[in-house]
mmCIF file of C-alpha atoms in Angstrom:
data_model
loop_
_atom_site.group_PDB
_atom_site.id
_atom_site.type_symbol
_atom_site.label_atom_id
_atom_site.label_comp_id
_atom_site.label_asym_id
_atom_site.label_seq_id
_atom_site.Cartn_x
_atom_site.Cartn_y
_atom_site.Cartn_z
ATOM 1 C CA MET C 1 -78.247 -49.546 -33.207
ATOM 2 C CA ILE C 2 -75.833 -46.733 -32.138
ATOM 3 C CA ALA C 3 -73.043 -49.110 -32.762
ATOM 4 C CA ALA C 4 -74.397 -50.003 -36.240
ATOM 5 C CA THR C 5 -74.840 -46.459 -37.164
ATOM 6 C CA VAL C 6 -71.084 -45.729 -36.241
ATOM 7 C CA PHE C 7 -69.989 -48.630 -38.071
ATOM 8 C CA GLY C 8 -72.225 -48.112 -41.094
ATOM 9 C CA PHE C 9 -71.294 -44.239 -41.469
ATOM 10 C CA TRP C 10 -67.855 -44.221 -40.334
ATOM 11 C CA ARG C 11 -66.176 -43.553 -43.620
ATOM 12 C CA SER C 12 -68.789 -41.288 -44.914
ATOM 13 C CA TYR C 13 -69.328 -39.218 -41.756
ATOM 14 C CA PHE C 14 -67.517 -40.043 -38.522
ATOM 15 C CA ALA C 15 -64.166 -40.409 -40.122
ATOM 16 C CA ILE C 16 -64.336 -36.911 -41.590
ATOM 17 C CA LEU C 17 -66.602 -35.287 -38.744
ATOM 18 C CA PRO C 18 -64.604 -32.002 -38.542
ATOM 19 C CA THR C 19 -65.302 -31.314 -42.511
ATOM 20 C CA ALA C 20 -68.694 -32.970 -42.750
ATOM 21 C CA PRO C 21 -71.479 -30.569 -43.843
ATOM 22 C CA LEU C 22 -73.525 -28.881 -41.114
ATOM 23 C CA GLY C 23 -76.808 -30.451 -42.344
ATOM 24 C CA PHE C 24 -75.198 -33.881 -41.631
ATOM 25 C CA HIS C 25 -74.435 -32.859 -38.193
ATOM 26 C CA ILE C 26 -77.789 -31.566 -37.433
ATOM 27 C CA HIS C 27 -79.472 -34.565 -38.914
ATOM 28 C CA GLY C 28 -77.200 -36.941 -36.952
ATOM 29 C CA LEU C 29 -77.994 -35.170 -33.572
ATOM 30 C CA THR C 30 -81.797 -35.045 -34.197
ATOM 31 C CA ALA C 31 -82.109 -38.673 -35.589
ATOM 32 C CA SER C 32 -79.933 -39.774 -32.524
ATOM 33 C CA LEU C 33 -82.322 -37.811 -30.139
ATOM 34 C CA TRP C 34 -85.282 -39.476 -31.661
ATOM 35 C CA MET C 35 -83.776 -43.029 -31.318
ATOM 36 C CA LEU C 36 -82.944 -42.370 -27.824
ATOM 37 C CA LEU C 37 -86.446 -41.198 -27.108
ATOM 38 C CA LEU C 38 -87.885 -44.399 -28.762
ATOM 39 C CA LEU C 39 -85.498 -46.307 -26.476
ATOM 40 C CA ALA C 40 -86.780 -44.541 -23.406
ATOM 41 C CA GLN C 41 -90.454 -45.068 -24.539
ATOM 42 C CA SER C 42 -90.043 -48.736 -25.003
ATOM 43 C CA TYR C 43 -88.219 -49.378 -21.759
ATOM 44 C CA THR C 44 -90.411 -47.334 -19.215
ATOM 45 C CA PRO C 45 -93.742 -49.282 -19.701
ATOM 46 C CA HIS C 46 -92.043 -52.636 -19.016
ATOM 47 C CA ARG C 47 -90.438 -51.133 -15.788
ATOM 48 C CA ALA C 48 -93.889 -50.032 -14.369
ATOM 49 C CA ARG C 49 -92.717 -46.306 -14.871
ATOM 50 C CA VAL C 50 -95.819 -45.218 -16.686
ATOM 51 C CA ALA C 51 -95.550 -41.521 -15.340
ATOM 52 C CA LEU C 52 -92.083 -41.372 -16.630
ATOM 53 C CA HIS C 53 -93.313 -42.796 -19.958
ATOM 54 C CA ARG C 54 -95.890 -40.185 -20.206
ATOM 55 C CA THR C 55 -93.273 -37.390 -19.361
ATOM 56 C CA VAL C 56 -90.762 -38.750 -21.921
ATOM 57 C CA GLY C 57 -93.530 -39.136 -24.406
ATOM 58 C CA ARG C 58 -94.492 -35.283 -24.257
ATOM 59 C CA ALA C 59 -90.756 -34.643 -25.472
ATOM 60 C CA THR C 60 -92.035 -35.774 -28.767
ATOM 61 C CA PHE C 61 -93.592 -32.368 -29.025
ATOM 62 C CA VAL C 62 -89.993 -30.942 -29.364
ATOM 63 C CA ALA C 63 -88.300 -33.978 -30.833
ATOM 64 C CA ILE C 64 -90.627 -34.399 -34.012
ATOM 65 C CA PRO C 65 -90.095 -30.843 -35.161
ATOM 66 C CA LEU C 66 -86.285 -31.106 -34.434
ATOM 67 C CA PHE C 67 -86.198 -34.281 -36.507
ATOM 68 C CA ALA C 68 -88.088 -32.685 -39.224
ATOM 69 C CA ALA C 69 -85.511 -29.702 -39.238
ATOM 70 C CA GLY C 70 -82.600 -32.174 -39.292
ATOM 71 C CA ALA C 71 -84.164 -34.047 -42.143
ATOM 72 C CA MET C 72 -84.360 -30.889 -44.315
ATOM 73 C CA GLY C 73 -80.851 -30.215 -43.206
ATOM 74 C CA VAL C 74 -79.443 -33.245 -44.556
ATOM 75 C CA ALA C 75 -81.513 -32.914 -47.844
ATOM 76 C CA HIS C 76 -79.739 -29.664 -48.204
ATOM 77 C CA SER C 77 -76.232 -31.120 -47.816
ATOM 78 C CA MET C 78 -77.064 -33.878 -50.255
ATOM 79 C CA SER C 79 -78.554 -31.594 -52.816
ATOM 80 C CA VAL C 80 -75.421 -29.363 -52.580
ATOM 81 C CA GLY C 81 -73.271 -32.569 -53.026
ATOM 82 C CA THR C 82 -75.503 -33.588 -56.005
ATOM 83 C CA ALA C 83 -75.237 -30.268 -57.719
ATOM 84 C CA GLY C 84 -71.576 -29.969 -57.131
ATOM 85 C CA ASP C 85 -68.744 -32.255 -58.041
ATOM 86 C CA ASN C 86 -68.894 -34.976 -55.409
ATOM 87 C CA PRO C 87 -68.453 -38.170 -57.323
ATOM 88 C CA PHE C 88 -70.649 -40.238 -55.032
ATOM 89 C CA TYR C 89 -73.579 -37.792 -54.841
ATOM 90 C CA GLU C 90 -73.225 -37.265 -58.669
ATOM 91 C CA LEU C 91 -74.270 -40.908 -58.967
ATOM 92 C CA TRP C 92 -76.483 -41.605 -56.028
ATOM 93 C CA GLY C 93 -77.262 -38.071 -54.637
ATOM 94 C CA ALA C 94 -80.830 -37.744 -56.225
ATOM 95 C CA PRO C 95 -81.933 -41.395 -55.710
ATOM 96 C CA LEU C 96 -80.903 -41.147 -52.077
ATOM 97 C CA GLY C 97 -82.621 -37.829 -51.630
ATOM 98 C CA TRP C 98 -85.796 -39.396 -53.212
ATOM 99 C CA ILE C 99 -86.063 -42.328 -50.728
ATOM 100 C CA ASP C 100 -85.023 -40.081 -47.783
ATOM 101 C CA MET C 101 -87.881 -37.883 -48.628
ATOM 102 C CA LEU C 102 -90.160 -40.936 -48.522
ATOM 103 C CA ALA C 103 -88.646 -41.913 -45.251
ATOM 104 C CA PHE C 104 -89.065 -38.315 -43.875
ATOM 105 C CA GLY C 105 -92.788 -38.425 -44.707
ATOM 106 C CA ALA C 106 -93.190 -41.909 -43.370
ATOM 107 C CA VAL C 107 -91.598 -40.991 -39.877
ATOM 108 C CA LEU C 108 -93.856 -37.858 -39.691
ATOM 109 C CA TYR C 109 -96.990 -39.821 -40.611
ATOM 110 C CA ALA C 110 -96.281 -42.559 -38.006
ATOM 111 C CA ALA C 111 -95.158 -40.156 -35.298
ATOM 112 C CA GLY C 112 -98.472 -38.189 -35.875
ATOM 113 C CA MET C 113 -100.462 -41.354 -35.818
ATOM 114 C CA ALA C 114 -98.802 -42.389 -32.448
ATOM 115 C CA LEU C 115 -99.956 -39.153 -30.955
ATOM 116 C CA ARG C 116 -103.430 -39.640 -32.239
ATOM 117 C CA HIS C 117 -103.761 -43.253 -30.935
ATOM 118 C CA ARG C 118 -101.926 -42.703 -27.722
ATOM 119 C CA ARG C 119 -104.884 -44.058 -25.704
ATOM 120 C CA ASN C 120 -104.568 -47.482 -27.679
ATOM 121 C CA VAL C 121 -101.422 -48.973 -26.152
ATOM 122 C CA ARG C 122 -100.740 -51.369 -29.084
ATOM 123 C CA LEU C 123 -101.431 -49.057 -31.791
ATOM 124 C CA HIS C 124 -99.444 -46.377 -30.238
ATOM 125 C CA ALA C 125 -96.264 -48.384 -29.560
ATOM 126 C CA GLY C 126 -96.509 -49.867 -33.160
ATOM 127 C CA TYR C 127 -96.560 -46.605 -34.726
ATOM 128 C CA MET C 128 -93.733 -45.260 -32.316
ATOM 129 C CA LEU C 129 -91.560 -48.241 -33.180
ATOM 130 C CA SER C 130 -92.107 -48.309 -36.741
ATOM 131 C CA THR C 131 -90.441 -44.859 -37.142
ATOM 132 C CA ALA C 132 -87.096 -46.590 -36.526
ATOM 133 C CA LEU C 133 -87.452 -48.482 -39.749
ATOM 134 C CA PRO C 134 -86.777 -45.709 -42.145
ATOM 135 C CA LEU C 135 -83.853 -44.550 -39.911
ATOM 136 C CA ALA C 136 -82.447 -48.172 -39.853
ATOM 137 C CA GLY C 137 -82.515 -48.603 -43.554
ATOM 138 C CA PRO C 138 -79.722 -46.453 -44.459
ATOM 139 C CA VAL C 139 -77.571 -47.893 -41.756
ATOM 140 C CA LEU C 140 -77.972 -51.504 -43.007
ATOM 141 C CA GLY C 141 -77.281 -50.409 -46.528
ATOM 142 C CA ARG C 142 -74.046 -49.125 -45.702
ATOM 143 C CA ILE C 143 -73.080 -52.115 -43.546
ATOM 144 C CA VAL C 144 -73.927 -54.237 -46.452
ATOM 145 C CA ASN C 145 -71.525 -52.170 -48.500
ATOM 146 C CA GLN C 146 -68.871 -52.745 -46.180
ATOM 147 C CA THR C 147 -69.160 -56.470 -45.364
ATOM 148 C CA VAL C 148 -70.921 -58.424 -48.120
ATOM 149 C CA PRO C 149 -68.612 -59.974 -50.679
ATOM 150 C CA GLY C 150 -69.411 -58.723 -54.288
ATOM 151 C CA LEU C 151 -71.100 -55.449 -52.723
ATOM 152 C CA THR C 152 -68.096 -54.143 -50.933
ATOM 153 C CA ILE C 153 -67.276 -50.603 -51.703
ATOM 154 C CA LYS C 154 -63.371 -49.911 -51.536
ATOM 155 C CA GLY C 155 -63.293 -46.650 -53.563
ATOM 156 C CA PRO C 156 -64.952 -44.494 -55.996
ATOM 157 C CA GLN C 157 -64.739 -47.411 -58.781
ATOM 158 C CA ASP C 158 -67.114 -49.344 -56.596
ATOM 159 C CA PHE C 159 -69.746 -46.592 -56.241
ATOM 160 C CA PRO C 160 -71.950 -48.336 -58.686
ATOM 161 C CA LEU C 161 -72.589 -51.198 -56.208
ATOM 162 C CA PHE C 162 -74.090 -48.737 -53.670
ATOM 163 C CA GLY C 163 -77.560 -49.250 -55.090
ATOM 164 C CA ALA C 164 -77.539 -52.974 -54.488
ATOM 165 C CA GLY C 165 -76.588 -52.457 -51.068
ATOM 166 C CA VAL C 166 -79.470 -50.103 -50.418
ATOM 167 C CA GLN C 167 -81.980 -52.381 -52.310
ATOM 168 C CA LEU C 168 -80.714 -55.501 -50.230
ATOM 169 C CA ALA C 169 -81.113 -53.441 -46.940
ATOM 170 C CA TYR C 170 -84.651 -52.392 -47.859
ATOM 171 C CA VAL C 171 -85.747 -55.918 -48.822
ATOM 172 C CA VAL C 172 -84.674 -57.127 -45.368
ATOM 173 C CA PHE C 173 -86.593 -54.371 -43.557
ATOM 174 C CA GLY C 174 -89.525 -54.826 -45.796
ATOM 175 C CA LEU C 175 -89.822 -58.570 -45.034
ATOM 176 C CA PHE C 176 -89.568 -57.767 -41.294
ATOM 177 C CA ALA C 177 -92.444 -55.124 -41.738
ATOM 178 C CA LEU C 178 -94.500 -57.593 -43.520
ATOM 179 C CA TRP C 179 -93.830 -60.396 -40.858
ATOM 180 C CA LEU C 180 -94.832 -57.955 -38.122
ATOM 181 C CA TRP C 181 -98.039 -56.903 -39.969
ATOM 182 C CA ARG C 182 -99.103 -60.508 -40.794
ATOM 183 C CA ARG C 183 -98.327 -61.843 -37.372
ATOM 184 C CA ASP C 184 -101.364 -59.818 -35.923
ATOM 185 C CA PRO C 185 -103.214 -57.941 -38.735
ATOM 186 C CA ARG C 186 -105.663 -56.608 -36.256
ATOM 187 C CA ILE C 187 -103.271 -54.287 -34.822
ATOM 188 C CA GLY C 188 -100.583 -54.631 -37.342
ATOM 189 C CA ARG C 189 -101.558 -51.320 -39.116
ATOM 190 C CA PRO C 190 -98.437 -49.475 -38.339
ATOM 191 C CA TRP C 191 -96.270 -52.203 -39.925
ATOM 192 C CA ALA C 192 -98.555 -52.358 -43.015
ATOM 193 C CA VAL C 193 -97.938 -48.873 -43.619
ATOM 194 C CA ALA C 194 -94.172 -49.298 -43.110
ATOM 195 C CA PHE C 195 -94.176 -52.239 -45.522
ATOM 196 C CA ALA C 196 -96.075 -50.107 -48.192
ATOM 197 C CA VAL C 197 -93.526 -47.498 -47.739
ATOM 198 C CA VAL C 198 -90.463 -49.712 -48.140
ATOM 199 C CA VAL C 199 -91.989 -51.354 -51.230
ATOM 200 C CA VAL C 200 -92.469 -47.794 -52.786
ATOM 201 C CA GLN C 201 -88.804 -47.110 -51.903
ATOM 202 C CA ILE C 202 -87.514 -50.177 -53.464
ATOM 203 C CA VAL C 203 -89.578 -49.623 -56.757
ATOM 204 C CA THR C 204 -88.930 -45.897 -57.141
ATOM 205 C CA PHE C 205 -85.197 -45.671 -55.800
ATOM 206 C CA GLU C 206 -83.511 -46.191 -59.282
ATOM 207 C CA THR C 207 -86.590 -45.158 -61.300
ATOM 208 C CA VAL C 208 -88.304 -42.071 -60.126
ATOM 209 C CA GLY C 209 -85.285 -41.221 -57.816
ATOM 210 C CA ALA C 210 -82.785 -41.399 -60.888
ATOM 211 C CA SER C 211 -85.053 -39.534 -63.149
ATOM 212 C CA ALA C 212 -83.911 -35.994 -64.652
ATOM 213 C CA THR C 213 -87.159 -34.502 -63.512
ATOM 214 C CA TRP C 214 -86.436 -35.418 -59.844
ATOM 215 C CA ARG C 215 -82.805 -34.566 -60.014
ATOM 216 C CA ALA C 216 -83.683 -31.048 -61.304
ATOM 217 C CA ALA C 217 -86.124 -30.564 -58.422
ATOM 218 C CA PHE C 218 -83.622 -31.967 -55.661
ATOM 219 C CA GLU C 219 -80.776 -29.841 -57.022
ATOM 220 C CA ALA C 220 -83.052 -26.750 -56.750
ATOM 221 C CA LEU C 221 -82.736 -27.054 -53.050
ATOM 222 C CA ALA C 222 -79.018 -26.407 -53.125
ATOM 223 C CA PRO C 223 -79.283 -22.492 -53.352
ATOM 224 C CA VAL C 224 -81.856 -22.418 -50.790
ATOM 225 C CA PRO C 225 -80.337 -21.050 -47.529
ATOM 226 C CA LEU C 226 -80.096 -23.832 -44.776
ATOM 227 C CA PRO C 227 -81.814 -21.906 -42.237
ATOM 228 C CA ALA C 228 -84.851 -21.422 -44.466
ATOM 229 C CA LEU C 229 -85.165 -25.267 -45.209
ATOM 230 C CA MET C 230 -84.791 -26.019 -41.407
ATOM 231 C CA ALA C 231 -87.483 -23.412 -40.572
ATOM 232 C CA LEU C 232 -89.693 -25.182 -43.068
ATOM 233 C CA GLY C 233 -88.917 -28.467 -41.477
ATOM 234 C CA LEU C 234 -89.682 -27.035 -38.008
ATOM 235 C CA ALA C 235 -92.881 -25.878 -39.116
ATOM 236 C CA ILE C 236 -93.881 -29.173 -40.909
ATOM 237 C CA GLY C 237 -92.892 -31.090 -37.670
ATOM 238 C CA GLY C 238 -94.870 -28.726 -35.484
ATOM 239 C CA ALA C 239 -97.995 -29.047 -37.697
ATOM 240 C CA THR C 240 -97.568 -32.943 -37.525
ATOM 241 C CA VAL C 241 -97.562 -32.693 -33.617
ATOM 242 C CA PHE C 242 -100.599 -30.323 -33.694
ATOM 243 C CA ALA C 243 -102.587 -32.490 -36.160
ATOM 244 C CA GLY C 244 -101.676 -35.874 -34.330
ATOM 245 C CA TRP C 245 -102.713 -34.513 -30.894
ATOM 246 C CA THR C 246 -105.696 -33.020 -31.837
ATOM 247 C CA ALA C 247 -107.119 -35.499 -34.243
ATOM 248 C CA PRO C 248 -109.933 -37.772 -32.838
ATOM 249 C CA GLY C 249 -108.376 -40.917 -31.532
ATOM 250 C CA ASP C 250 -109.376 -43.885 -29.133
ATOM 251 C CA ARG C 251 -111.124 -43.102 -26.128
ATOM 252 C CA ALA C 252 -111.944 -46.324 -24.363
ATOM 253 C CA ARG C 253 -108.409 -47.245 -23.247
ATOM 254 C CA PRO C 254 -106.094 -45.719 -20.592
ATOM 255 C CA ALA C 255 -103.722 -43.251 -22.085
ATOM 256 C CA ALA C 256 -100.226 -44.123 -22.850
ATOM 257 C CA ALA C 257 -98.525 -40.963 -24.120
#
């Protein structure tokens, strides 16, 4: 996943690292932290290291608010680009902002539900792993636009092809989520939610996301100070942790936080 992220975002982020917007840096760091936490959480139970799994799991109390702050940071940077003269964001900034906001909400919902169902091992694991889907979608979309004939972006003249790459990536992940859900519907609830979110993203990316109303709302973030938006993200993430941890959950099975 890390290698795919570097490849997919090389031209738009890593190749211009010194001059990339601050919001991109913050989002990159916090999203990477979340992916590393998921990796540790999926690895430790299979190595009979349950105590370490629980300890790492409590890092979500910090990681979720940080991820939310990073999501607001990248939304701010994209809004600035959309409101400015960036040719890519002039075309795709608002639609990307829309599906990113949907992904942001989906990750927080799944993370909160994972905390709520921490004593139900399979539901807990499903919700935690499903948070990777919204993060992987943009990566695959950019890989498509660098490798798939007919959809390759070589310069600004090819920017209109970006939308097809995004849609193809989300179709792939939507089918993956659908398969995981239908494989065992009894405990497939996290993947049913993920599938529903992906369907909404596909349908609304170039409809609601491209509307004048949403564009105006998204551009309204540009003049808001970055620290204020990140503070809002921290608060939303903190509320997610509190709601998930204190909500009535499963009591009959051993804890697997």
